[in-house]
GROMACS .gro file of C-alpha atoms in nm:
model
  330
    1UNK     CA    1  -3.201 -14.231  16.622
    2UNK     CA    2  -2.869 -14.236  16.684
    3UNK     CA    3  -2.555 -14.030  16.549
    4UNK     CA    4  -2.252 -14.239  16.486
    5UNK     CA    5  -1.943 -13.978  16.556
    6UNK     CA    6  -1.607 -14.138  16.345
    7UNK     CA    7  -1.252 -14.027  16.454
    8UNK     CA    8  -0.995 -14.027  16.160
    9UNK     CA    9  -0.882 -14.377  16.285
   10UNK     CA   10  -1.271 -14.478  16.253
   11UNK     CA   11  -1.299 -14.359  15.926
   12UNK     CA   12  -0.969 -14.561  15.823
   13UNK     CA   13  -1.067 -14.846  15.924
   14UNK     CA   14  -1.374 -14.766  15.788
   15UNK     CA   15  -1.340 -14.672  15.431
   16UNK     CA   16  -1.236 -14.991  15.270
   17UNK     CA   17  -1.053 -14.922  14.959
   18UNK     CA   18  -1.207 -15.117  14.738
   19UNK     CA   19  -1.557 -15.016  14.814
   20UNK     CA   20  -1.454 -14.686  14.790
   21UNK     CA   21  -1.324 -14.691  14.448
   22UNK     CA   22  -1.656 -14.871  14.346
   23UNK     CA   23  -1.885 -14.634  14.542
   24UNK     CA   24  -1.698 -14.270  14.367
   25UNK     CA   25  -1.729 -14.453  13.992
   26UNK     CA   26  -2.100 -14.480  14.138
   27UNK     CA   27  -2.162 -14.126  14.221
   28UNK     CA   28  -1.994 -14.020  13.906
   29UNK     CA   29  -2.250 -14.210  13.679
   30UNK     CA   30  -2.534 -14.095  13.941
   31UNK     CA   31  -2.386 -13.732  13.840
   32UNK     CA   32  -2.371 -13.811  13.444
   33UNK     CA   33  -2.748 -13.961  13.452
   34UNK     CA   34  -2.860 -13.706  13.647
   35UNK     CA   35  -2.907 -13.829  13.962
   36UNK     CA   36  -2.693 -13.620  14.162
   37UNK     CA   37  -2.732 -13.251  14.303
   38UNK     CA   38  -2.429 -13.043  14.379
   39UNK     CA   39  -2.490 -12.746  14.405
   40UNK     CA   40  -2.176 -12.505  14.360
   41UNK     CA   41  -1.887 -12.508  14.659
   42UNK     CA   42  -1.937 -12.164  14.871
   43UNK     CA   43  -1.708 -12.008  15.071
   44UNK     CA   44  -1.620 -11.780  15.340
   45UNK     CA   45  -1.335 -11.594  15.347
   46UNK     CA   46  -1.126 -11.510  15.646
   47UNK     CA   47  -0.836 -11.251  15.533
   48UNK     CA   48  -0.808 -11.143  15.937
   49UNK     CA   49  -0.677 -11.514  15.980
   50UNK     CA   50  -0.495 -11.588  15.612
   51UNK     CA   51  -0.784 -11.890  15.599
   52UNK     CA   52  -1.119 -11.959  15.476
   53UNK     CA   53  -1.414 -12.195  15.493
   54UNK     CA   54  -1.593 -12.371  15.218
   55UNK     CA   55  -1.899 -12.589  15.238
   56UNK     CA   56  -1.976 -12.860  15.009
   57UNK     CA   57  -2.330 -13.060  14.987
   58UNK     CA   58  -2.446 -13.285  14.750
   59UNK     CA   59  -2.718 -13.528  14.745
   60UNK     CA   60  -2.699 -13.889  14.471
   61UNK     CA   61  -2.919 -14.177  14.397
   62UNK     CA   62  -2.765 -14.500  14.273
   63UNK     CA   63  -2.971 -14.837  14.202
   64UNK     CA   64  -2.853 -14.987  14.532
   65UNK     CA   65  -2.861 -14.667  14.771
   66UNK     CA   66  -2.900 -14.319  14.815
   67UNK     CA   67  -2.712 -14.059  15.044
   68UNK     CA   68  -2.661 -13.658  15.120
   69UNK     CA   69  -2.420 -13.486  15.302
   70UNK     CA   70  -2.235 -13.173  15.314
   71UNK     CA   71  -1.868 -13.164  15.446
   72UNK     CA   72  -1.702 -12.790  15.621
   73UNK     CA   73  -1.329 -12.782  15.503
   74UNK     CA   74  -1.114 -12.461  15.582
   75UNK     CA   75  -0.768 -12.399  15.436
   76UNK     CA   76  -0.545 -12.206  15.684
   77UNK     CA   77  -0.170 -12.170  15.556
   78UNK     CA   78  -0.055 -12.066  15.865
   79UNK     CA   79  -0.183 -12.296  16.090
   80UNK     CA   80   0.142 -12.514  16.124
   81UNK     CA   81   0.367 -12.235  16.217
   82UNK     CA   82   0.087 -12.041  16.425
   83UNK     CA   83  -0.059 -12.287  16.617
   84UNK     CA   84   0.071 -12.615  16.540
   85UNK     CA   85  -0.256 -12.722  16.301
   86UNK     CA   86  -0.253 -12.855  15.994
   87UNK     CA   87  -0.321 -12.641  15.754
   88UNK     CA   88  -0.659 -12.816  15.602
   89UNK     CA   89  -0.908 -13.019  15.798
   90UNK     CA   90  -1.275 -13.115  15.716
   91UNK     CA   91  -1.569 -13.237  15.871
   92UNK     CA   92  -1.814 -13.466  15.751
   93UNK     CA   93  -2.208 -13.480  15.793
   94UNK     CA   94  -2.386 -13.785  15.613
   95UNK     CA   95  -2.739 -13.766  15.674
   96UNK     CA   96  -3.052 -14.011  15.567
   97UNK     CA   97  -3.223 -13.828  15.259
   98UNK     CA   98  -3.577 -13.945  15.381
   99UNK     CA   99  -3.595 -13.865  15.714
  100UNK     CA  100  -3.307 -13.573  15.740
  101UNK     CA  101  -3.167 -13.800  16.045
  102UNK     CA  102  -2.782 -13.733  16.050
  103UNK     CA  103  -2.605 -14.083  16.041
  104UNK     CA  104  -2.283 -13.994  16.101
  105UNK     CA  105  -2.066 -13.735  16.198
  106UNK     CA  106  -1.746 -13.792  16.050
  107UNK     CA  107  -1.322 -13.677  16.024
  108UNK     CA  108  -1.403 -13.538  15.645
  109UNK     CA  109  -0.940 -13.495  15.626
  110UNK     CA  110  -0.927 -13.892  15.612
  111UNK     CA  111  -1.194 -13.902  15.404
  112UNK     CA  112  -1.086 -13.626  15.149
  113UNK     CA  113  -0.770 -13.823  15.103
  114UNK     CA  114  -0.951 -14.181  15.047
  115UNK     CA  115  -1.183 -14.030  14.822
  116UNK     CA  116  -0.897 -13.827  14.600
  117UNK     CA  117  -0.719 -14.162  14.543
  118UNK     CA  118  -1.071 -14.343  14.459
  119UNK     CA  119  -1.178 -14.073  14.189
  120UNK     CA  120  -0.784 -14.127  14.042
  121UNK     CA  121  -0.863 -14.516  14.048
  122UNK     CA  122  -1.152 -14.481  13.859
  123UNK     CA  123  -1.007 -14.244  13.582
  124UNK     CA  124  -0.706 -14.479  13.544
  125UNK     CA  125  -0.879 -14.795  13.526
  126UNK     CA  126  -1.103 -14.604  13.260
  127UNK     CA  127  -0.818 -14.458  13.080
  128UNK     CA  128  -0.475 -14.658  13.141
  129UNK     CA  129  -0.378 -14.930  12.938
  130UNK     CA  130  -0.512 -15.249  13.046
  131UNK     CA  131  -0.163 -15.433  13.096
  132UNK     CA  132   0.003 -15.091  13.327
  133UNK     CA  133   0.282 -15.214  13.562
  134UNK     CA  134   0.425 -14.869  13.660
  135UNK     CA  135   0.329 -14.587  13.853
  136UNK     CA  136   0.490 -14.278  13.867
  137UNK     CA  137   0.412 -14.015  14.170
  138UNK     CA  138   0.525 -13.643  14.150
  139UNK     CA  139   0.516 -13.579  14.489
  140UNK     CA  140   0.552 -13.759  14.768
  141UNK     CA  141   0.343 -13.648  15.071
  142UNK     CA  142   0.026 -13.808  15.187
  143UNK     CA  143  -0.211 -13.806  14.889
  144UNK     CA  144   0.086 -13.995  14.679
  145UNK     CA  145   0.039 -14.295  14.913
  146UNK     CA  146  -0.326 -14.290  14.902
  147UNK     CA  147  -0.285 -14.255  14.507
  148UNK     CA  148  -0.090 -14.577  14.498
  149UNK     CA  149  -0.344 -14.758  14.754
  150UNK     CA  150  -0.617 -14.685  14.534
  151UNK     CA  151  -0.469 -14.717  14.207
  152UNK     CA  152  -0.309 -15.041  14.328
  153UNK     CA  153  -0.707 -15.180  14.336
  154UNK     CA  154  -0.720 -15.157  13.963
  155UNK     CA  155  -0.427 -15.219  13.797
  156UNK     CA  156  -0.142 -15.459  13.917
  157UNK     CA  157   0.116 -15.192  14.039
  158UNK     CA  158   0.431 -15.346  14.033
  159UNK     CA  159   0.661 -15.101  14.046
  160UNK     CA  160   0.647 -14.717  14.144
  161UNK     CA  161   0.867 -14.438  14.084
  162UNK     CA  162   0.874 -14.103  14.326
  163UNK     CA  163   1.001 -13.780  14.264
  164UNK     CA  164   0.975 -13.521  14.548
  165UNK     CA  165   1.227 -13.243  14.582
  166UNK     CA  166   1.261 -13.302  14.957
  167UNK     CA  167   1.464 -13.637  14.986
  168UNK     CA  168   1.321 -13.673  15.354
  169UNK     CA  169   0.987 -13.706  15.217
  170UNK     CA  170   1.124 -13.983  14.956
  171UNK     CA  171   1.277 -14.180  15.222
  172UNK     CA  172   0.940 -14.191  15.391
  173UNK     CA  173   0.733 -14.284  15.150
  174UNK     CA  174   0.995 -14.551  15.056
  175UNK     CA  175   0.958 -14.692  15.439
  176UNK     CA  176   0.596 -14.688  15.428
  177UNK     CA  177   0.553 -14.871  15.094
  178UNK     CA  178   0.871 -15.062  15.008
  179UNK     CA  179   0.720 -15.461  15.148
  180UNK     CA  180   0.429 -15.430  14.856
  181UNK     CA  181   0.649 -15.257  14.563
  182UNK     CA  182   0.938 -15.210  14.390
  183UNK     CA  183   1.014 -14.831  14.475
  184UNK     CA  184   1.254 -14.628  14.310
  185UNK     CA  185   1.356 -14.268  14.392
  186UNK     CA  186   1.407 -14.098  14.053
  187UNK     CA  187   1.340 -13.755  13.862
  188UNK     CA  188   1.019 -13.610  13.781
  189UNK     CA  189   1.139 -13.704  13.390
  190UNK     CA  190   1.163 -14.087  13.502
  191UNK     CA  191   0.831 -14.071  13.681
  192UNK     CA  192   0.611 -13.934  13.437
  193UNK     CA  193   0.798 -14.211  13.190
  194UNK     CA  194   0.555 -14.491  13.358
  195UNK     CA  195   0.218 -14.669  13.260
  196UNK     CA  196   0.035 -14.433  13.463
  197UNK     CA  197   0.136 -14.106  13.684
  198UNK     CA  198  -0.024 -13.925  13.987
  199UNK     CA  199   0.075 -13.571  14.007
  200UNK     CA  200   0.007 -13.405  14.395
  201UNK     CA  201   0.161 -13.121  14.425
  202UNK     CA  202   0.109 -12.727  14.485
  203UNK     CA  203   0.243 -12.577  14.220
  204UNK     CA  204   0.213 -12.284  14.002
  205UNK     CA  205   0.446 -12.309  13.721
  206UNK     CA  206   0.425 -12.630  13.534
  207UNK     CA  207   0.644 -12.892  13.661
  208UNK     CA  208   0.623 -13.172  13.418
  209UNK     CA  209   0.784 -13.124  13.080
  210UNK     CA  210   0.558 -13.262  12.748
  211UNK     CA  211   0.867 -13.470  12.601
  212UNK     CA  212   0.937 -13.654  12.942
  213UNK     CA  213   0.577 -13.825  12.922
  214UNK     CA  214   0.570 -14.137  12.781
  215UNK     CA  215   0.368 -14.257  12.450
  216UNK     CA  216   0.043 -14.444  12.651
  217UNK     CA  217   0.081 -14.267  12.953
  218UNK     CA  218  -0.247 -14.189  13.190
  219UNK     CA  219  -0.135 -13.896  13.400
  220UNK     CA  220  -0.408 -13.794  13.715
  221UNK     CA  221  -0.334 -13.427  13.771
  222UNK     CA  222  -0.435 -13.441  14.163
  223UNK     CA  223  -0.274 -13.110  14.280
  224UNK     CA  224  -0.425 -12.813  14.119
  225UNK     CA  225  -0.713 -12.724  14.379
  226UNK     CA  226  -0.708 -12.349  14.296
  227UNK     CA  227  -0.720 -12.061  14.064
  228UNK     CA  228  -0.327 -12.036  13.906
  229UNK     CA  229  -0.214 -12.368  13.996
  230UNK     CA  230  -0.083 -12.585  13.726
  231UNK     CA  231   0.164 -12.870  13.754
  232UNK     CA  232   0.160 -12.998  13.346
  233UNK     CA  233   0.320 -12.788  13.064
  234UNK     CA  234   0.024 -12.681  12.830
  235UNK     CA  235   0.169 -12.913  12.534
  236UNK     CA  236   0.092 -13.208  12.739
  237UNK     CA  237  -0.292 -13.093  12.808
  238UNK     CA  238  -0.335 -13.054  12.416
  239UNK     CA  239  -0.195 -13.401  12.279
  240UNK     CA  240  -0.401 -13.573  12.553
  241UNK     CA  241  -0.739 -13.712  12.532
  242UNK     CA  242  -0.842 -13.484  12.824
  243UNK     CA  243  -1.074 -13.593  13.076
  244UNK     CA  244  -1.232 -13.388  13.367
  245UNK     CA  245  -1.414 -13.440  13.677
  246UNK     CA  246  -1.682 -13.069  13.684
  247UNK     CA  247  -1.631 -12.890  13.372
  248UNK     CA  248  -1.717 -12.549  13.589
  249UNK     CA  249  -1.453 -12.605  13.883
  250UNK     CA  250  -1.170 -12.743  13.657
  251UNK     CA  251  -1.214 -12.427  13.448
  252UNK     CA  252  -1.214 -12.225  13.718
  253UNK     CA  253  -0.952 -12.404  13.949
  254UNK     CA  254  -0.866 -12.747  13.808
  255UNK     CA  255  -0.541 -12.843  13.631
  256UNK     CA  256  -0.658 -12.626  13.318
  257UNK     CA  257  -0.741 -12.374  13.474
  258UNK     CA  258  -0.440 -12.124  13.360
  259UNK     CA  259  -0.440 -12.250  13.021
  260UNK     CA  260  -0.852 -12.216  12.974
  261UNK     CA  261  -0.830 -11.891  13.125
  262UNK     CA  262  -0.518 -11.741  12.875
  263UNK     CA  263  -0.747 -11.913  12.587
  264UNK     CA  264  -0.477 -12.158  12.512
  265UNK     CA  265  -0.703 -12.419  12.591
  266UNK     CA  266  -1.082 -12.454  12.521
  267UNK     CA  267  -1.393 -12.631  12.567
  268UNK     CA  268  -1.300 -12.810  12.222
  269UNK     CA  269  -0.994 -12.948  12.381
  270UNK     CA  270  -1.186 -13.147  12.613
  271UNK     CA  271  -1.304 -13.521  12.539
  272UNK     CA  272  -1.539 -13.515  12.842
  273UNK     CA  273  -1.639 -13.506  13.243
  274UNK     CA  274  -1.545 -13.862  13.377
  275UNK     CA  275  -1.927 -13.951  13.430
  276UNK     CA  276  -1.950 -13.973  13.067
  277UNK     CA  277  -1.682 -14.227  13.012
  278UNK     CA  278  -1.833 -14.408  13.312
  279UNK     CA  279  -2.142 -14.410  13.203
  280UNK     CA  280  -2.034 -14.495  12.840
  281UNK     CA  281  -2.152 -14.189  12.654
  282UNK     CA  282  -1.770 -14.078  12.588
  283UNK     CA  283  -1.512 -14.357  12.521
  284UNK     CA  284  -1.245 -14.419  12.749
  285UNK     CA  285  -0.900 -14.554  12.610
  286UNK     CA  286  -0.880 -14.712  12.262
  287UNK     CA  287  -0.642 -14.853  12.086
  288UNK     CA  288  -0.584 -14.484  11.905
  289UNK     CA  289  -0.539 -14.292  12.213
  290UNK     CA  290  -0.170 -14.210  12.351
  291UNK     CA  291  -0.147 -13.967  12.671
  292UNK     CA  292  -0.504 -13.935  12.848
  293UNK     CA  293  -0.498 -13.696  13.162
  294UNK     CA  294  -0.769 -13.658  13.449
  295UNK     CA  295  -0.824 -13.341  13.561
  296UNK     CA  296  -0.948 -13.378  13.942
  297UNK     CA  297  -1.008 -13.087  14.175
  298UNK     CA  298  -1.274 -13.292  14.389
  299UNK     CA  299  -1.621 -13.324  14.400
  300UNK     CA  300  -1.848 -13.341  14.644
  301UNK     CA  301  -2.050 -13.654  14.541
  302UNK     CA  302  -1.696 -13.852  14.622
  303UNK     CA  303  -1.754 -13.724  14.973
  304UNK     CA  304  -2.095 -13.827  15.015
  305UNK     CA  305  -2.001 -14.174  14.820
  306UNK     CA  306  -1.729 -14.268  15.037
  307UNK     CA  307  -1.926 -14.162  15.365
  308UNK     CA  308  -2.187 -14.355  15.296
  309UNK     CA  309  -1.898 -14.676  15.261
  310UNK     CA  310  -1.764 -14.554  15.609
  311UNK     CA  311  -2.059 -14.519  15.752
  312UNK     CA  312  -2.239 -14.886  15.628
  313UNK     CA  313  -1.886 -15.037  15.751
  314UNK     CA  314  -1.893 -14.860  16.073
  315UNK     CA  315  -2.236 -14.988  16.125
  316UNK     CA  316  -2.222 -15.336  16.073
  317UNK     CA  317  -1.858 -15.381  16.251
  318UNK     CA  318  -1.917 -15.161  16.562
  319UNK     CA  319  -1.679 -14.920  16.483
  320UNK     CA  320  -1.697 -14.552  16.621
  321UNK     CA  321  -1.894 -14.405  16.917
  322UNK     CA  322  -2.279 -14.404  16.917
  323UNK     CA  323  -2.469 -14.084  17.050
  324UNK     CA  324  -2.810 -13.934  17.030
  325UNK     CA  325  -2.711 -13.569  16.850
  326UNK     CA  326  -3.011 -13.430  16.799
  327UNK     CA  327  -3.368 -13.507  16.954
  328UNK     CA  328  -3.610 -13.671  16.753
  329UNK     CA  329  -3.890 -13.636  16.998
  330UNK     CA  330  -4.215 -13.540  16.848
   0.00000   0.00000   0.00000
C-alpha cells in the first residue's frame, strides 16, 4: 500500500469546497448520533521555545464512508520574527480504519483553514435566514477569505463588508475577492449590520458592540481558539439563540469561554452543539429567532472529514506524490 504525501497546493486543489462543506455537516451528525470518537485535544507545552504542540485524533462513521486521523499542530508566536515561520502549521495523517494503512500524509495548515470555513457554512446555512445577501467579516486575514468561499456555497453572497484595523490587509482582501462581490471597506458597526457575519480575529476584549448587530443576524465567532479570548460583548451571547460546536472546548476556550467562566453565562444559555441542529434534535432558525451565533473553536472530526475529501480527490485525479511509507510486508 501506498502513502499519498499532499503539499498545501495538493490539498487546495484537493479539497473542493463544496464537498467539504457537505463532508463537516457529515461528521457533525456522525458526532451527534454517536458515531464519532474524539477523544480530548492534548498538548505539549514548550515554554523554552514560547510554543507548544497539540495532537488531535478522531475517528467517524457516516452511511457512505468511514475515516480516522489525527493531525500535529504547534502554535509558536515567535516564529515570524525568530526564524521567519509562520507562527501555526499542522500536519495531517488520514489513515484506513480497517487495516490501520495510512492513506495520506497531508499539509493539515490548508486544511485547518478549508475546514474552519466549512464548519461556518454549515452553521449559517442552518441558522441564517434563507434569503441572506450580505456578509460581514471582522477581520480580514486568511480565514476571512476562506469564510466567504465557504459561506458563498450556501447562501448567495452578494455583497461583503470588511473591517480590519490594518487598511493594508483591507486592500488585499479587496484585490483577491473584488471580480465575484461587491466589497466594501467599512467599520466593524457596518459589518456586523449584515445578513450574516464571520468574526476571525485574536482578541481579548470584546470587539463587537450588542447594538451594532442587526435584528436576524447569524454571527460565526471563528477567532476565539483559547482560554480569555473573546471578540462579542456578553449582551450579544445572551439575546442569541446560541449554538456551539463541543460544549467542553467552547467552555473552556471557545467564544464563551470568559463569560461561562465569570458565570455570566451558563449551560442554560445554550440552545445546543451544532450536531443537534444537524441532525434535527434542536431547531435551527425559525421564524421567532433574531441573532443566532456559532461558537467554533474546531473540531477534530472536520479534520478527518475534509481529509478524507482531499484524499478521495487526490486519488481519483492524480494529484500529489505516491510513496510506500511504511512496509506492509508480512
Amino acid at each position: 500500500m501506498e502513502t499519498l504525501l499532499l503539499d498545501p497546493d495538493a490539498v487546495e486543489e484537493s479539497a473542493q469546497l463544496p464537498a467539504v462543506v457537505e463532508a463537516v455537516e457529515a461528521a457533525f451528525a456522525a458526532y451527534a448520533g454517536g458515531d464519532a470518537q474524539m477523544p480530548a485535544k492534548s498538548y505539549i507545552d514548550l515554554p523554552q521555545y514560547d510554543g507548544d504542540f497539540r495532537s488531535m485524533p478522531a475517528y467517524l462513521a457516516t452511511d457512505e464512508w468511514d475515516g480516522a486521523g489525527i493531525k500535529w499542530v504547534n502554535s509558536h508566536p515567535g516564529n515570524p520574527e525568530d526564524h521567519g515561520l509562520p507562527t501555526v502549521m499542522g500536519t495531517m495523517i488520514y489513515s484506513d480504519p480497517e487495516t490501520a494503512v495510512p492513506l495520506a500524509i497531508m499539509d493539515g495548515t490548508t486544511l485547518t483553514r478549508k475546514r474552519t470555513g466549512a464548519a461556518a457554512a454549515v452553521a449559517t446555512d442552518h441558522l441564517a435566514v434563507e434569503d441572506a445577501t450580505s456578509l460581514g467579516l471582522v477581520g480580514a486575514g486568511v480565514q476571512a477569505r476562506a469564510q466567504l468561499a465557504a459561506i458563498a456555497t450556501v447562501r448567495d453572497i452578494e455583497t461583503v463588508v470588511v473591517a480590519d484595523k490594518d487598511p493594508d490587509a483591507v486592500a488585499d482582501f479587496r484585490a483577491a475577492v473584488a471580480d465575484s462581490y461587491d466589497v466594501r471597506a467599512g467599520s466593524i458597526a457596518d459589518a456586523v449590520g449584515c445578513d450574516v457575519v464571520s468574526t476571525t480575529t485574536p482578541v481579548r476584549e470584546p470587539i463587537v458592540p450588542r447594538e451594532a448587530v442587526g435584528d436576524n443576524t447569524h454571527i460565526n465567532a471563528m477567532g476565539a481558539d483559547a482560554e480569555g479570548k473573546h471578540e462579542l460583548a456578553d449582551g450579544i451571547l445572551l439575546d442569541a439563540k446560541l449554538v456551539i460546536d463541543d460544549h467542553a472546548q467552547c467552555t473552556h476556550s471557545g467564544e464563551i469561554n470568559v463569560p461561562y467562566a465569570a458565570g455570566t453565562l451558563g449551560d442554560e444559555d445554550i440552545h445546543a452543539e451544532l450536531g443537534a441542529v444537524v441532525i434535527g434534535e434542536a431547531s435551527g432558525r425559525t421564524e421567532a429567532d433574531g441573532i443566532t451565533v456559532f461558537d467554533s473553536t474546531g473540531l477534530a472530526i472536520q479534520d478527518v472529514a475534509s481529509a478524507h475529501v482531499v484524499y478521495e480527490y487526490a486519488s481519483e485525479h492524480d494529484v500529489g506524490t505516491a510513496m510506500e511509507l511504511v512496509g506492509t510486508d508480512l
